[in-house]
């Protein structure tokens, strides 16, 4: 019965803008370095990450990996299985923790991600990282944060300063269970404690914290995956986000997983992660080309 269920879940998905040809995904062994501190002295909270490094001496693409949890809980351990898959396919992976609400309100979490991206660039030589091929991958609130980081870096929004900069723009983004427009959720508890108040009292903050409002034609490619029966973050969020990407001519893929809600779309995301990994492989090294085109 388990095998039948697994087969049904794998088959019950649609993939918009799926590539015509499959990417050649390498297989590698890797090592793990746990509890690496990436925050500087004086940062409001000591932040750590686990680093997954493919074996070998050649330069590798990298992925910043960010867990979910409503901006208030969980840890990088949730993403360990994804980190292992990415590392086994040739990526250096930085699986991070970040500060939580309500003790730390937005944009503290965004600043933590920007700090991590800059750390990856600074440590590129030490860890054999290709600076032109650093992508980002998040689920749920982690998907929100990586998407927002990528888009404000491209649009040069004030949220990209003082901790972002050019290095905070990933080559590509994978976002699972993405709450792309926070304005659509009203003023639920998670949003109130994350943003620091009700939407009616601070509409500009809700807009600024919504990734969909920052999409421009220069945004990096996006791979979205989402549970079609997601009741916490409805699938229309992913569809609307993809529509906005399409309207701006931004390359994107949407992998919609039927029969799954928010949590189950993560727990049974193996096939989606495979597709996302192939997407990241195809876009490794694309940053330099995109930068040259913008210049």
PDB file of C-alpha atoms in Angstrom, residues 29-271:
ATOM      1  CA  UNK A  29      29.977  11.911  -2.120  1.00  0.00           C
ATOM      2  CA  UNK A  30      30.156  14.723   0.443  1.00  0.00           C
ATOM      3  CA  UNK A  31      31.203  15.687   3.944  1.00  0.00           C
ATOM      4  CA  UNK A  32      29.339  17.752   6.540  1.00  0.00           C
ATOM      5  CA  UNK A  33      30.599  20.483   8.856  1.00  0.00           C
ATOM      6  CA  UNK A  34      28.101  21.156  11.644  1.00  0.00           C
ATOM      7  CA  UNK A  35      27.499  24.311  13.660  1.00  0.00           C
ATOM      8  CA  UNK A  36      29.527  26.825  11.669  1.00  0.00           C
ATOM      9  CA  UNK A  37      28.996  30.359  13.009  1.00  0.00           C
ATOM     10  CA  UNK A  38      28.408  32.843  10.198  1.00  0.00           C
ATOM     11  CA  UNK A  39      27.252  35.890  12.151  1.00  0.00           C
ATOM     12  CA  UNK A  40      29.858  38.527  13.036  1.00  0.00           C
ATOM     13  CA  UNK A  41      30.675  39.628  16.551  1.00  0.00           C
ATOM     14  CA  UNK A  42      28.046  41.999  17.882  1.00  0.00           C
ATOM     15  CA  UNK A  43      25.201  40.539  15.800  1.00  0.00           C
ATOM     16  CA  UNK A  44      21.978  40.453  17.891  1.00  0.00           C
ATOM     17  CA  UNK A  45      22.054  36.647  17.979  1.00  0.00           C
ATOM     18  CA  UNK A  46      24.726  34.060  17.210  1.00  0.00           C
ATOM     19  CA  UNK A  47      23.701  32.347  13.963  1.00  0.00           C
ATOM     20  CA  UNK A  48      24.957  28.973  12.829  1.00  0.00           C
ATOM     21  CA  UNK A  49      24.754  26.794   9.756  1.00  0.00           C
ATOM     22  CA  UNK A  50      25.612  23.288   8.638  1.00  0.00           C
ATOM     23  CA  UNK A  51      27.857  23.108   5.582  1.00  0.00           C
ATOM     24  CA  UNK A  52      27.654  20.201   3.153  1.00  0.00           C
ATOM     25  CA  UNK A  53      30.644  19.922   0.808  1.00  0.00           C
ATOM     26  CA  UNK A  54      30.934  17.587  -2.175  1.00  0.00           C
ATOM     27  CA  UNK A  55      34.227  15.737  -2.329  1.00  0.00           C
ATOM     28  CA  UNK A  56      36.849  16.884  -4.822  1.00  0.00           C
ATOM     29  CA  UNK A  57      38.899  19.991  -5.470  1.00  0.00           C
ATOM     30  CA  UNK A  58      36.952  21.612  -8.305  1.00  0.00           C
ATOM     31  CA  UNK A  59      34.769  24.705  -7.932  1.00  0.00           C
ATOM     32  CA  UNK A  60      31.163  23.910  -7.118  1.00  0.00           C
ATOM     33  CA  UNK A  61      27.845  25.752  -7.302  1.00  0.00           C
ATOM     34  CA  UNK A  62      26.283  26.507  -3.917  1.00  0.00           C
ATOM     35  CA  UNK A  63      22.823  26.728  -2.385  1.00  0.00           C
ATOM     36  CA  UNK A  64      21.636  28.736   0.608  1.00  0.00           C
ATOM     37  CA  UNK A  65      19.002  26.532   2.291  1.00  0.00           C
ATOM     38  CA  UNK A  66      16.336  28.062   4.575  1.00  0.00           C
ATOM     39  CA  UNK A  67      13.769  26.225   6.714  1.00  0.00           C
ATOM     40  CA  UNK A  68      10.143  27.107   7.372  1.00  0.00           C
ATOM     41  CA  UNK A  69       8.177  27.406  10.610  1.00  0.00           C
ATOM     42  CA  UNK A  70       6.068  30.555  10.391  1.00  0.00           C
ATOM     43  CA  UNK A  71       9.087  32.798  11.098  1.00  0.00           C
ATOM     44  CA  UNK A  72       8.796  31.711  14.758  1.00  0.00           C
ATOM     45  CA  UNK A  73      10.139  28.170  15.178  1.00  0.00           C
ATOM     46  CA  UNK A  74      11.715  24.993  13.748  1.00  0.00           C
ATOM     47  CA  UNK A  75      15.364  24.660  12.780  1.00  0.00           C
ATOM     48  CA  UNK A  76      17.780  23.844  10.010  1.00  0.00           C
ATOM     49  CA  UNK A  77      17.447  20.157  10.911  1.00  0.00           C
ATOM     50  CA  UNK A  78      14.170  20.142   8.960  1.00  0.00           C
ATOM     51  CA  UNK A  79      16.098  20.772   5.755  1.00  0.00           C
ATOM     52  CA  UNK A  80      18.904  18.260   6.351  1.00  0.00           C
ATOM     53  CA  UNK A  81      17.484  15.687   3.929  1.00  0.00           C
ATOM     54  CA  UNK A  82      17.298  18.297   1.173  1.00  0.00           C
ATOM     55  CA  UNK A  83      20.814  19.466   1.988  1.00  0.00           C
ATOM     56  CA  UNK A  84      22.064  15.899   1.639  1.00  0.00           C
ATOM     57  CA  UNK A  85      20.363  15.462  -1.725  1.00  0.00           C
ATOM     58  CA  UNK A  86      21.758  18.727  -3.072  1.00  0.00           C
ATOM     59  CA  UNK A  87      25.258  17.938  -1.787  1.00  0.00           C
ATOM     60  CA  UNK A  88      25.133  14.478  -3.339  1.00  0.00           C
ATOM     61  CA  UNK A  89      24.361  16.206  -6.637  1.00  0.00           C
ATOM     62  CA  UNK A  90      27.398  18.458  -6.552  1.00  0.00           C
ATOM     63  CA  UNK A  91      26.275  21.541  -4.587  1.00  0.00           C
ATOM     64  CA  UNK A  92      27.957  23.129  -1.603  1.00  0.00           C
ATOM     65  CA  UNK A  93      25.023  23.682   0.764  1.00  0.00           C
ATOM     66  CA  UNK A  94      24.751  26.206   3.583  1.00  0.00           C
ATOM     67  CA  UNK A  95      21.769  25.159   5.713  1.00  0.00           C
ATOM     68  CA  UNK A  96      21.086  28.046   8.087  1.00  0.00           C
ATOM     69  CA  UNK A  97      19.148  29.107  11.142  1.00  0.00           C
ATOM     70  CA  UNK A  98      17.819  32.650  11.497  1.00  0.00           C
ATOM     71  CA  UNK A  99      16.252  34.857  14.158  1.00  0.00           C
ATOM     72  CA  UNK A 100      12.645  34.265  15.158  1.00  0.00           C
ATOM     73  CA  UNK A 101       9.598  36.436  15.758  1.00  0.00           C
ATOM     74  CA  UNK A 102       8.193  37.791  17.967  1.00  0.00           C
ATOM     75  CA  UNK A 103      11.485  38.526  19.724  1.00  0.00           C
ATOM     76  CA  UNK A 104      12.919  39.732  16.427  1.00  0.00           C
ATOM     77  CA  UNK A 105      10.554  41.388  13.971  1.00  0.00           C
ATOM     78  CA  UNK A 106      10.966  41.901  10.243  1.00  0.00           C
ATOM     79  CA  UNK A 107      13.344  42.682   8.564  1.00  0.00           C
ATOM     80  CA  UNK A 108      15.677  40.916  11.024  1.00  0.00           C
ATOM     81  CA  UNK A 109      15.161  37.539   9.301  1.00  0.00           C
ATOM     82  CA  UNK A 110      15.854  39.018   5.873  1.00  0.00           C
ATOM     83  CA  UNK A 111      19.055  40.588   7.180  1.00  0.00           C
ATOM     84  CA  UNK A 112      20.170  37.179   8.489  1.00  0.00           C
ATOM     85  CA  UNK A 113      19.778  35.657   5.019  1.00  0.00           C
ATOM     86  CA  UNK A 114      21.599  38.537   3.385  1.00  0.00           C
ATOM     87  CA  UNK A 115      24.403  38.072   5.888  1.00  0.00           C
ATOM     88  CA  UNK A 116      24.583  34.379   4.994  1.00  0.00           C
ATOM     89  CA  UNK A 117      24.751  35.098   1.267  1.00  0.00           C
ATOM     90  CA  UNK A 118      27.579  37.549   1.757  1.00  0.00           C
ATOM     91  CA  UNK A 119      29.362  35.009   3.984  1.00  0.00           C
ATOM     92  CA  UNK A 120      29.170  32.440   1.178  1.00  0.00           C
ATOM     93  CA  UNK A 121      30.777  34.894  -1.216  1.00  0.00           C
ATOM     94  CA  UNK A 122      33.474  35.787   1.294  1.00  0.00           C
ATOM     95  CA  UNK A 123      34.234  32.111   1.948  1.00  0.00           C
ATOM     96  CA  UNK A 124      34.051  31.067  -1.699  1.00  0.00           C
ATOM     97  CA  UNK A 125      37.763  30.372  -2.094  1.00  0.00           C
ATOM     98  CA  UNK A 126      37.961  28.376   1.135  1.00  0.00           C
ATOM     99  CA  UNK A 127      35.038  26.127   0.196  1.00  0.00           C
ATOM    100  CA  UNK A 128      35.671  25.961  -3.587  1.00  0.00           C
ATOM    101  CA  UNK A 129      32.447  27.811  -4.399  1.00  0.00           C
ATOM    102  CA  UNK A 130      31.679  29.326  -7.793  1.00  0.00           C
ATOM    103  CA  UNK A 131      30.595  32.858  -6.851  1.00  0.00           C
ATOM    104  CA  UNK A 132      28.557  33.099 -10.061  1.00  0.00           C
ATOM    105  CA  UNK A 133      26.484  30.044  -9.142  1.00  0.00           C
ATOM    106  CA  UNK A 134      25.086  30.624  -5.652  1.00  0.00           C
ATOM    107  CA  UNK A 135      21.345  29.915  -5.532  1.00  0.00           C
ATOM    108  CA  UNK A 136      18.740  29.869  -2.748  1.00  0.00           C
ATOM    109  CA  UNK A 137      16.148  27.274  -1.687  1.00  0.00           C
ATOM    110  CA  UNK A 138      13.467  27.673   0.983  1.00  0.00           C
ATOM    111  CA  UNK A 139      10.185  26.193   2.129  1.00  0.00           C
ATOM    112  CA  UNK A 140       7.176  28.070   3.563  1.00  0.00           C
ATOM    113  CA  UNK A 141       8.469  31.051   5.565  1.00  0.00           C
ATOM    114  CA  UNK A 142      11.925  30.089   4.311  1.00  0.00           C
ATOM    115  CA  UNK A 143      10.597  30.305   0.749  1.00  0.00           C
ATOM    116  CA  UNK A 144       9.205  33.737   1.556  1.00  0.00           C
ATOM    117  CA  UNK A 145      12.572  34.925   2.855  1.00  0.00           C
ATOM    118  CA  UNK A 146      14.715  33.608  -0.016  1.00  0.00           C
ATOM    119  CA  UNK A 147      12.259  35.015  -2.572  1.00  0.00           C
ATOM    120  CA  UNK A 148      12.156  38.424  -0.916  1.00  0.00           C
ATOM    121  CA  UNK A 149      15.937  38.506  -0.597  1.00  0.00           C
ATOM    122  CA  UNK A 150      16.379  37.721  -4.287  1.00  0.00           C
ATOM    123  CA  UNK A 151      13.832  40.234  -5.494  1.00  0.00           C
ATOM    124  CA  UNK A 152      14.844  43.228  -3.370  1.00  0.00           C
ATOM    125  CA  UNK A 153      18.464  42.624  -4.379  1.00  0.00           C
ATOM    126  CA  UNK A 154      17.450  42.826  -8.030  1.00  0.00           C
ATOM    127  CA  UNK A 155      15.122  45.814  -7.651  1.00  0.00           C
ATOM    128  CA  UNK A 156      17.592  47.731  -5.441  1.00  0.00           C
ATOM    129  CA  UNK A 157      14.815  48.246  -2.888  1.00  0.00           C
ATOM    130  CA  UNK A 158      15.867  49.877   0.424  1.00  0.00           C
ATOM    131  CA  UNK A 159      15.452  46.464   2.107  1.00  0.00           C
ATOM    132  CA  UNK A 160      18.573  45.397   0.230  1.00  0.00           C
ATOM    133  CA  UNK A 161      20.584  47.727   2.483  1.00  0.00           C
ATOM    134  CA  UNK A 162      22.627  47.770   4.631  1.00  0.00           C
ATOM    135  CA  UNK A 163      23.211  43.989   4.742  1.00  0.00           C
ATOM    136  CA  UNK A 164      22.389  42.856   1.211  1.00  0.00           C
ATOM    137  CA  UNK A 165      24.053  44.251  -1.860  1.00  0.00           C
ATOM    138  CA  UNK A 166      24.817  42.538  -5.153  1.00  0.00           C
ATOM    139  CA  UNK A 167      25.913  39.318  -3.480  1.00  0.00           C
ATOM    140  CA  UNK A 168      22.443  38.829  -1.990  1.00  0.00           C
ATOM    141  CA  UNK A 169      20.984  38.162  -5.432  1.00  0.00           C
ATOM    142  CA  UNK A 170      21.001  34.394  -6.030  1.00  0.00           C
ATOM    143  CA  UNK A 171      21.517  32.869  -9.468  1.00  0.00           C
ATOM    144  CA  UNK A 172      18.183  31.037  -9.122  1.00  0.00           C
ATOM    145  CA  UNK A 173      15.502  30.466  -6.490  1.00  0.00           C
ATOM    146  CA  UNK A 174      13.554  27.396  -5.392  1.00  0.00           C
ATOM    147  CA  UNK A 175      10.480  28.242  -3.314  1.00  0.00           C
ATOM    148  CA  UNK A 176       8.170  25.594  -1.863  1.00  0.00           C
ATOM    149  CA  UNK A 177       4.845  26.454  -0.215  1.00  0.00           C
ATOM    150  CA  UNK A 178       5.540  30.133  -0.869  1.00  0.00           C
ATOM    151  CA  UNK A 179       3.448  32.834   0.861  1.00  0.00           C
ATOM    152  CA  UNK A 180       4.266  35.355  -1.859  1.00  0.00           C
ATOM    153  CA  UNK A 181       1.683  38.025  -1.014  1.00  0.00           C
ATOM    154  CA  UNK A 182       1.330  38.591   2.723  1.00  0.00           C
ATOM    155  CA  UNK A 183      -1.429  41.132   2.144  1.00  0.00           C
ATOM    156  CA  UNK A 184      -3.792  38.282   1.214  1.00  0.00           C
ATOM    157  CA  UNK A 185      -3.649  36.735   4.700  1.00  0.00           C
ATOM    158  CA  UNK A 186      -5.137  39.618   6.662  1.00  0.00           C
ATOM    159  CA  UNK A 187      -3.553  40.046  10.095  1.00  0.00           C
ATOM    160  CA  UNK A 188      -3.216  36.551  11.516  1.00  0.00           C
ATOM    161  CA  UNK A 189      -1.103  35.903  14.594  1.00  0.00           C
ATOM    162  CA  UNK A 190       1.991  34.801  12.695  1.00  0.00           C
ATOM    163  CA  UNK A 191       1.979  37.900  10.537  1.00  0.00           C
ATOM    164  CA  UNK A 192       1.271  40.256  13.435  1.00  0.00           C
ATOM    165  CA  UNK A 193       4.227  38.987  15.413  1.00  0.00           C
ATOM    166  CA  UNK A 194       6.469  38.766  12.332  1.00  0.00           C
ATOM    167  CA  UNK A 195       5.749  42.278  11.067  1.00  0.00           C
ATOM    168  CA  UNK A 196       4.948  43.903  14.386  1.00  0.00           C
ATOM    169  CA  UNK A 197       1.303  44.864  13.973  1.00  0.00           C
ATOM    170  CA  UNK A 198      -1.980  44.685  12.068  1.00  0.00           C
ATOM    171  CA  UNK A 199      -2.144  45.254   8.341  1.00  0.00           C
ATOM    172  CA  UNK A 200      -4.619  48.106   8.697  1.00  0.00           C
ATOM    173  CA  UNK A 201      -2.138  49.965  10.889  1.00  0.00           C
ATOM    174  CA  UNK A 202       0.942  49.296   8.751  1.00  0.00           C
ATOM    175  CA  UNK A 203      -0.081  48.513   5.162  1.00  0.00           C
ATOM    176  CA  UNK A 204       3.259  49.661   3.780  1.00  0.00           C
ATOM    177  CA  UNK A 205       5.097  47.056   5.858  1.00  0.00           C
ATOM    178  CA  UNK A 206       2.842  44.250   4.624  1.00  0.00           C
ATOM    179  CA  UNK A 207       3.413  45.390   1.054  1.00  0.00           C
ATOM    180  CA  UNK A 208       7.175  45.743   1.440  1.00  0.00           C
ATOM    181  CA  UNK A 209       7.397  42.269   3.006  1.00  0.00           C
ATOM    182  CA  UNK A 210       5.457  40.662   0.126  1.00  0.00           C
ATOM    183  CA  UNK A 211       7.832  39.220  -2.500  1.00  0.00           C
ATOM    184  CA  UNK A 212       5.254  39.528  -5.276  1.00  0.00           C
ATOM    185  CA  UNK A 213       5.403  43.338  -5.053  1.00  0.00           C
ATOM    186  CA  UNK A 214       9.125  43.336  -5.925  1.00  0.00           C
ATOM    187  CA  UNK A 215       9.088  41.253  -9.104  1.00  0.00           C
ATOM    188  CA  UNK A 216      10.834  42.953 -12.010  1.00  0.00           C
ATOM    189  CA  UNK A 217      11.975  41.818 -15.435  1.00  0.00           C
ATOM    190  CA  UNK A 218      15.479  41.273 -14.065  1.00  0.00           C
ATOM    191  CA  UNK A 219      14.450  38.799 -11.370  1.00  0.00           C
ATOM    192  CA  UNK A 220      16.349  35.485 -11.247  1.00  0.00           C
ATOM    193  CA  UNK A 221      14.670  32.281 -12.481  1.00  0.00           C
ATOM    194  CA  UNK A 222      12.194  30.705 -10.047  1.00  0.00           C
ATOM    195  CA  UNK A 223      11.171  27.098  -9.449  1.00  0.00           C
ATOM    196  CA  UNK A 224       7.961  26.952  -7.419  1.00  0.00           C
ATOM    197  CA  UNK A 225       6.473  23.813  -5.875  1.00  0.00           C
ATOM    198  CA  UNK A 226       3.236  23.776  -3.934  1.00  0.00           C
ATOM    199  CA  UNK A 227       0.548  21.453  -2.575  1.00  0.00           C
ATOM    200  CA  UNK A 228      -2.672  21.863  -4.531  1.00  0.00           C
ATOM    201  CA  UNK A 229      -4.725  21.204  -1.361  1.00  0.00           C
ATOM    202  CA  UNK A 230      -2.670  23.527   0.831  1.00  0.00           C
ATOM    203  CA  UNK A 231      -5.070  25.181   3.274  1.00  0.00           C
ATOM    204  CA  UNK A 232      -2.420  27.161   5.181  1.00  0.00           C
ATOM    205  CA  UNK A 233      -0.818  28.791   2.141  1.00  0.00           C
ATOM    206  CA  UNK A 234      -3.341  28.317  -0.682  1.00  0.00           C
ATOM    207  CA  UNK A 235      -2.037  27.238  -4.076  1.00  0.00           C
ATOM    208  CA  UNK A 236      -3.406  30.451  -5.561  1.00  0.00           C
ATOM    209  CA  UNK A 237      -0.431  32.151  -3.904  1.00  0.00           C
ATOM    210  CA  UNK A 238       1.990  30.191  -6.090  1.00  0.00           C
ATOM    211  CA  UNK A 239      -0.194  30.642  -9.163  1.00  0.00           C
ATOM    212  CA  UNK A 240      -0.457  34.417  -8.685  1.00  0.00           C
ATOM    213  CA  UNK A 241       3.296  34.634  -8.098  1.00  0.00           C
ATOM    214  CA  UNK A 242       3.982  32.683 -11.257  1.00  0.00           C
ATOM    215  CA  UNK A 243       1.549  34.893 -13.212  1.00  0.00           C
ATOM    216  CA  UNK A 244       3.500  37.963 -12.097  1.00  0.00           C
ATOM    217  CA  UNK A 245       6.774  36.332 -13.091  1.00  0.00           C
ATOM    218  CA  UNK A 246       5.264  35.530 -16.488  1.00  0.00           C
ATOM    219  CA  UNK A 247       3.989  39.102 -16.906  1.00  0.00           C
ATOM    220  CA  UNK A 248       7.545  40.349 -16.364  1.00  0.00           C
ATOM    221  CA  UNK A 249       9.131  37.784 -18.666  1.00  0.00           C
ATOM    222  CA  UNK A 250      10.959  35.990 -15.842  1.00  0.00           C
ATOM    223  CA  UNK A 251      11.851  32.345 -16.408  1.00  0.00           C
ATOM    224  CA  UNK A 252       9.872  30.102 -14.076  1.00  0.00           C
ATOM    225  CA  UNK A 253       8.554  26.618 -13.429  1.00  0.00           C
ATOM    226  CA  UNK A 254       5.591  25.592 -11.262  1.00  0.00           C
ATOM    227  CA  UNK A 255       5.388  22.046  -9.916  1.00  0.00           C
ATOM    228  CA  UNK A 256       1.883  21.643  -8.454  1.00  0.00           C
ATOM    229  CA  UNK A 257       1.493  18.591  -6.221  1.00  0.00           C
ATOM    230  CA  UNK A 258      -2.056  17.205  -6.019  1.00  0.00           C
ATOM    231  CA  UNK A 259      -3.509  15.412  -2.974  1.00  0.00           C
ATOM    232  CA  UNK A 260      -1.153  17.301  -0.699  1.00  0.00           C
ATOM    233  CA  UNK A 261      -1.471  20.153   1.752  1.00  0.00           C
ATOM    234  CA  UNK A 262       1.191  22.374   3.266  1.00  0.00           C
ATOM    235  CA  UNK A 263       3.011  19.905   5.505  1.00  0.00           C
ATOM    236  CA  UNK A 264       2.521  16.878   3.259  1.00  0.00           C
ATOM    237  CA  UNK A 265       3.881  18.803   0.277  1.00  0.00           C
ATOM    238  CA  UNK A 266       7.122  19.068   2.250  1.00  0.00           C
ATOM    239  CA  UNK A 267       7.185  15.588   3.763  1.00  0.00           C
ATOM    240  CA  UNK A 268       6.531  13.966   0.364  1.00  0.00           C
ATOM    241  CA  UNK A 269       8.504  16.479  -1.713  1.00  0.00           C
ATOM    242  CA  UNK A 270      11.084  14.016  -2.980  1.00  0.00           C
ATOM    243  CA  UNK A 271      10.056  14.241  -6.626  1.00  0.00           C
TER     244      UNK A 271
END
